[in-house]
Short mmCIF file of C-alpha atoms in Angstrom, two decimals:
data_model
loop_
_atom_site.label_atom_id
_atom_site.label_comp_id
_atom_site.label_asym_id
_atom_site.label_seq_id
_atom_site.Cartn_x
_atom_site.Cartn_y
_atom_site.Cartn_z
CA GLY A 316 134.61 90.06 172.93
CA GLN A 317 136.20 86.65 172.81
CA ASN A 318 138.16 85.69 169.75
CA ILE A 319 140.34 82.85 168.57
CA ASP A 320 142.24 83.05 165.30
CA GLN A 321 143.91 80.28 163.35
CA PRO A 322 144.68 79.89 159.65
CA THR A 323 141.88 78.50 157.52
CA GLU A 324 143.96 76.04 155.56
CA MET A 325 147.53 74.77 155.35
CA THR A 326 149.28 72.37 153.01
CA ALA A 327 152.31 70.25 153.84
CA THR A 328 154.23 67.32 152.44
CA GLU A 329 154.26 63.80 153.82
CA GLY A 330 157.24 63.32 156.14
CA ALA A 331 157.66 67.03 156.76
CA ILE A 332 156.92 69.24 159.77
CA VAL A 333 154.06 71.74 160.05
CA GLN A 334 153.22 74.34 162.68
CA ILE A 335 149.64 75.53 163.16
CA ASN A 336 149.33 78.80 165.04
CA CYS A 337 146.51 80.00 167.26
CA THR A 338 146.06 83.40 168.88
CA TYR A 339 143.36 84.14 171.40
CA GLN A 340 141.64 86.88 173.36
CA THR A 341 139.26 85.55 175.98
CA SER A 342 137.66 86.57 179.26
CA GLY A 343 139.74 84.48 181.59
CA PHE A 344 141.94 81.54 180.81
CA ASN A 345 141.79 78.01 182.15
CA GLY A 346 143.81 76.26 179.52
CA LEU A 347 144.09 75.78 175.79
CA PHE A 348 143.16 72.64 173.89
CA TRP A 349 144.02 71.26 170.50
CA TYR A 350 141.63 68.80 168.88
CA GLN A 351 141.85 66.86 165.65
CA GLN A 352 138.70 66.38 163.61
CA HIS A 353 138.38 64.20 160.54
CA ALA A 354 135.52 64.98 158.18
CA GLY A 355 132.20 63.70 159.47
CA GLU A 356 133.60 62.74 162.86
CA ALA A 357 133.66 64.29 166.32
CA PRO A 358 136.79 66.04 167.59
CA THR A 359 139.43 63.94 169.32
CA PHE A 360 141.65 65.35 172.05
CA LEU A 361 145.28 66.04 171.17
CA SER A 362 146.72 68.28 173.87
CA TYR A 363 146.06 70.58 176.81
CA ASN A 364 148.31 73.48 177.90
CA VAL A 365 147.66 75.60 180.96
CA LEU A 366 151.23 76.68 181.76
CA ASP A 367 153.72 78.35 179.44
CA GLY A 368 156.01 76.10 177.51
CA LEU A 369 156.14 73.13 175.25
CA GLU A 370 154.27 69.84 175.79
CA GLU A 371 155.52 66.96 173.68
CA LYS A 372 153.51 63.86 172.94
CA GLY A 373 154.97 61.63 170.29
CA ARG A 374 154.84 63.27 166.87
CA PHE A 375 152.68 66.10 168.21
CA SER A 376 153.82 69.01 170.38
CA SER A 377 151.92 72.02 171.65
CA PHE A 378 153.30 75.32 172.86
CA LEU A 379 151.70 78.06 174.94
CA SER A 380 152.60 81.65 175.77
CA ARG A 381 149.93 83.16 178.00
CA SER A 382 151.46 86.63 177.95
CA LYS A 383 151.24 86.69 174.16
CA GLY A 384 147.90 84.90 173.91
CA TYR A 385 149.54 82.47 171.53
CA SER A 386 149.79 78.75 170.98
CA TYR A 387 150.99 76.46 168.25
CA LEU A 388 150.58 72.81 167.40
CA LEU A 389 153.62 71.17 165.84
CA LEU A 390 153.21 68.00 163.82
CA LYS A 391 156.35 66.07 162.87
CA GLU A 392 156.92 63.25 160.38
CA LEU A 393 153.61 63.98 158.72
CA GLN A 394 151.54 61.05 157.56
CA MET A 395 148.65 61.04 155.10
CA LYS A 396 146.28 60.17 157.96
CA ASP A 397 147.13 63.52 159.56
CA SER A 398 145.00 65.21 156.93
CA ALA A 399 142.21 66.68 159.06
CA SER A 400 141.00 69.87 160.65
CA TYR A 401 142.79 71.02 163.77
CA LEU A 402 140.74 72.99 166.26
CA CYS A 403 142.15 75.36 168.85
CA ALA A 404 139.89 75.93 171.89
CA VAL A 405 140.33 78.00 175.04
CA SER A 406 138.64 77.30 178.35
CA ASP A 407 137.43 80.66 179.64
CA SER A 408 136.73 81.89 183.16
CA ASN A 409 133.53 79.80 183.29
CA TYR A 410 135.32 76.69 181.99
CA GLN A 411 133.43 76.95 178.73
CA LEU A 412 135.31 76.14 175.56
CA ILE A 413 135.68 78.96 173.08
CA TRP A 414 136.44 77.46 169.68
CA GLY A 415 138.52 78.63 166.78
CA ALA A 416 137.20 78.03 163.28
CA GLY A 417 139.71 75.26 162.70
CA THR A 418 142.63 74.79 160.34
CA LYS A 419 142.21 72.34 157.51
CA LEU A 420 145.52 70.56 156.98
CA ILE A 421 146.13 68.98 153.59
CA ILE A 422 148.99 66.49 153.33
CA LYS A 423 150.45 65.84 149.89
CA PRO A 424 152.57 62.80 148.97
CA GLY B 1002 139.33 56.59 179.58
CA ALA B 1003 136.07 58.50 179.69
CA VAL B 1004 133.66 57.39 176.97
CA VAL B 1005 130.64 59.25 175.68
CA SER B 1006 128.14 57.67 173.31
CA GLN B 1007 125.46 59.20 171.14
CA HIS B 1008 122.41 57.63 169.60
CA PRO B 1009 121.50 57.57 166.82
CA SER B 1010 124.67 58.15 164.81
CA TRP B 1011 122.59 59.36 161.90
CA VAL B 1012 118.91 60.05 161.32
CA ILE B 1013 116.75 61.20 158.42
CA CYS B 1014 113.38 62.72 159.22
CA LYS B 1015 110.64 64.58 157.44
CA SER B 1016 110.08 68.28 157.87
CA GLY B 1017 107.73 69.01 160.75
CA THR B 1018 108.57 65.94 162.80
CA SER B 1019 110.61 65.78 166.00
CA VAL B 1020 113.86 63.94 166.58
CA LYS B 1021 115.46 62.92 169.87
CA ILE B 1022 119.21 62.47 170.25
CA GLU B 1023 120.66 60.76 173.30
CA CYS B 1024 124.03 61.43 174.88
CA ARG B 1025 125.36 59.03 177.50
CA SER B 1026 128.49 58.99 179.62
CA LEU B 1027 129.36 55.31 179.83
CA ASP B 1028 131.97 55.06 182.55
CA PHE B 1029 131.67 58.26 184.55
CA GLN B 1030 129.07 60.58 186.00
CA ALA B 1031 128.65 63.78 184.03
CA THR B 1032 127.23 66.66 186.02
CA THR B 1033 127.57 68.88 182.97
CA MET B 1034 126.94 68.07 179.33
CA PHE B 1035 127.26 70.33 176.33
CA TRP B 1036 125.44 70.27 173.02
CA TYR B 1037 127.14 71.56 169.90
CA ARG B 1038 126.08 71.96 166.30
CA GLN B 1039 128.46 71.97 163.38
CA PHE B 1040 127.62 72.94 159.82
CA PRO B 1041 129.84 71.76 156.95
CA LYS B 1042 133.28 73.35 156.90
CA GLN B 1043 132.53 75.35 160.03
CA SER B 1044 133.69 75.01 163.60
CA LEU B 1045 131.65 73.78 166.53
CA MET B 1046 128.95 76.09 167.80
CA LEU B 1047 127.85 75.67 171.41
CA MET B 1048 124.08 75.44 171.60
CA ALA B 1049 123.51 74.87 175.29
CA THR B 1050 125.00 73.75 178.57
CA SER B 1051 123.07 71.13 180.46
CA ASN B 1052 123.45 70.54 184.19
CA GLU B 1053 121.93 67.46 185.80
CA GLY B 1054 118.67 68.23 187.55
CA SER B 1055 118.35 71.81 186.35
CA LYS B 1056 117.30 73.71 183.25
CA ALA B 1057 119.73 74.01 180.41
CA THR B 1058 121.46 77.29 179.66
CA TYR B 1059 121.06 78.20 176.01
CA GLU B 1060 123.45 80.31 173.97
CA GLN B 1061 122.25 83.49 172.37
CA GLY B 1062 120.26 82.83 169.22
CA VAL B 1063 119.37 79.23 170.09
CA GLU B 1064 115.63 78.68 170.48
CA LYS B 1065 114.99 76.78 173.70
CA ASP B 1066 111.47 75.81 172.62
CA LYS B 1067 112.80 74.27 169.45
CA PHE B 1068 115.81 72.50 170.92
CA LEU B 1069 114.58 70.80 174.08
CA ILE B 1070 117.30 69.56 176.39
CA ASN B 1071 116.74 67.21 179.30
CA HIS B 1072 119.49 66.10 181.66
CA ALA B 1073 117.53 63.82 183.95
CA SER B 1074 120.39 61.70 185.23
CA LEU B 1075 124.13 61.89 185.73
CA THR B 1076 124.74 59.73 182.68
CA LEU B 1077 122.10 60.83 180.19
CA SER B 1078 121.18 64.03 178.40
CA THR B 1079 118.78 64.27 175.49
CA LEU B 1080 118.34 66.86 172.77
CA THR B 1081 114.99 66.94 170.98
CA VAL B 1082 114.74 68.92 167.77
CA THR B 1083 111.07 69.82 167.52
CA SER B 1084 109.25 70.60 164.28
CA ALA B 1085 112.44 70.03 162.33
CA HIS B 1086 113.11 71.97 159.15
CA PRO B 1087 115.70 71.37 156.43
CA GLU B 1088 117.86 74.19 157.86
CA ASP B 1089 118.19 72.14 161.07
CA SER B 1090 120.15 69.54 159.10
CA SER B 1091 123.54 69.48 160.75
CA PHE B 1092 126.04 67.46 162.75
CA TYR B 1093 125.08 67.49 166.43
CA ILE B 1094 127.79 66.64 168.95
CA CYS B 1095 127.53 66.29 172.70
CA SER B 1096 130.30 66.40 175.25
CA ALA B 1097 130.41 65.61 178.94
CA ARG B 1098 132.47 66.80 181.86
CA GLU B 1099 133.33 65.05 185.10
CA PRO B 1100 132.55 66.89 188.34
CA ASP B 1101 136.17 67.32 189.41
CA ARG B 1102 137.73 67.90 186.00
CA TYR B 1103 136.40 71.28 184.96
CA TYR B 1104 138.94 71.78 182.24
CA GLU B 1105 138.24 68.73 180.09
CA GLN B 1106 135.31 67.71 177.91
CA TYR B 1107 134.83 64.25 176.42
CA PHE B 1108 133.08 64.19 173.09
CA GLY B 1109 130.51 61.81 171.73
CA PRO B 1110 130.84 60.55 168.15
CA GLY B 1111 128.17 62.92 166.85
CA THR B 1112 124.76 62.55 165.20
CA ARG B 1113 124.17 63.47 161.57
CA LEU B 1114 120.65 64.85 161.17
CA THR B 1115 119.12 65.27 157.72
CA VAL B 1116 115.67 66.83 157.45
CA THR B 1117 113.94 66.29 154.13
#
C-alpha cells in the first residue's frame, strides 16, 4: 500500500529553526510536495522536489532522498505566522497526490 | 500564476437538500480537476478526479450518486452534494492541473459546508 508518515505535532520557539520530516512508500514517484495550511484555509504551495538534494527558497528549504524515501522541510527564523499545518504529498505513478496527515507546527514566543 | 476559485466560500443548508459547489480555473485551461474533502484536524482526502468531457473517477468509498461531479468545460467543474446530511458537513477543496504540468495542482480556497 501507499503510505506517508510525518509527525502529528511539533513545537518550536520564535526565531528558531525547525525540521519537519516525511517518509514515504508509494507506487511510483513523480515528485514530493510540501504545502502549508492555516486553519480553515486551503493548502498553499511551498516546495517541490523531484531530484535528490536541497532546494532553498528564502526561509524555507526542502530536502529529498529518493533512495531513502525521505524528505524534510526546514523552516528558519521562525515567525508566529508560521504556525500552521505542514502537509507532505507525493505524486505517484499516475500523477495523483498521496497526502500525509500533516504536521501541526506550534510557534511559541 | 495559476488561480483557482471556488464558489460559494461557505454554505449552510438543511438536511435533505442539495448543494452545488463550483470550481473555476481563472487564467488557464484545466483538463483535470480534483475534489477533496477535509474533516477537522485531518488531512485532505481525495474524493474524485474529474477530466473534462468524461465521467469522473471516484475514490473507493465515495458514493458517485451522492457526490455528482460535472466537468463540462476546461475551466469549470462542479460538485453537487445531493440529499445532504449533517455528516456531509466538511471543508471541500478543489484543485486543477494544467495539461502540460502533470506534477502540479493549484488549489481553490475551499468551501465550508454545514448541514443542519
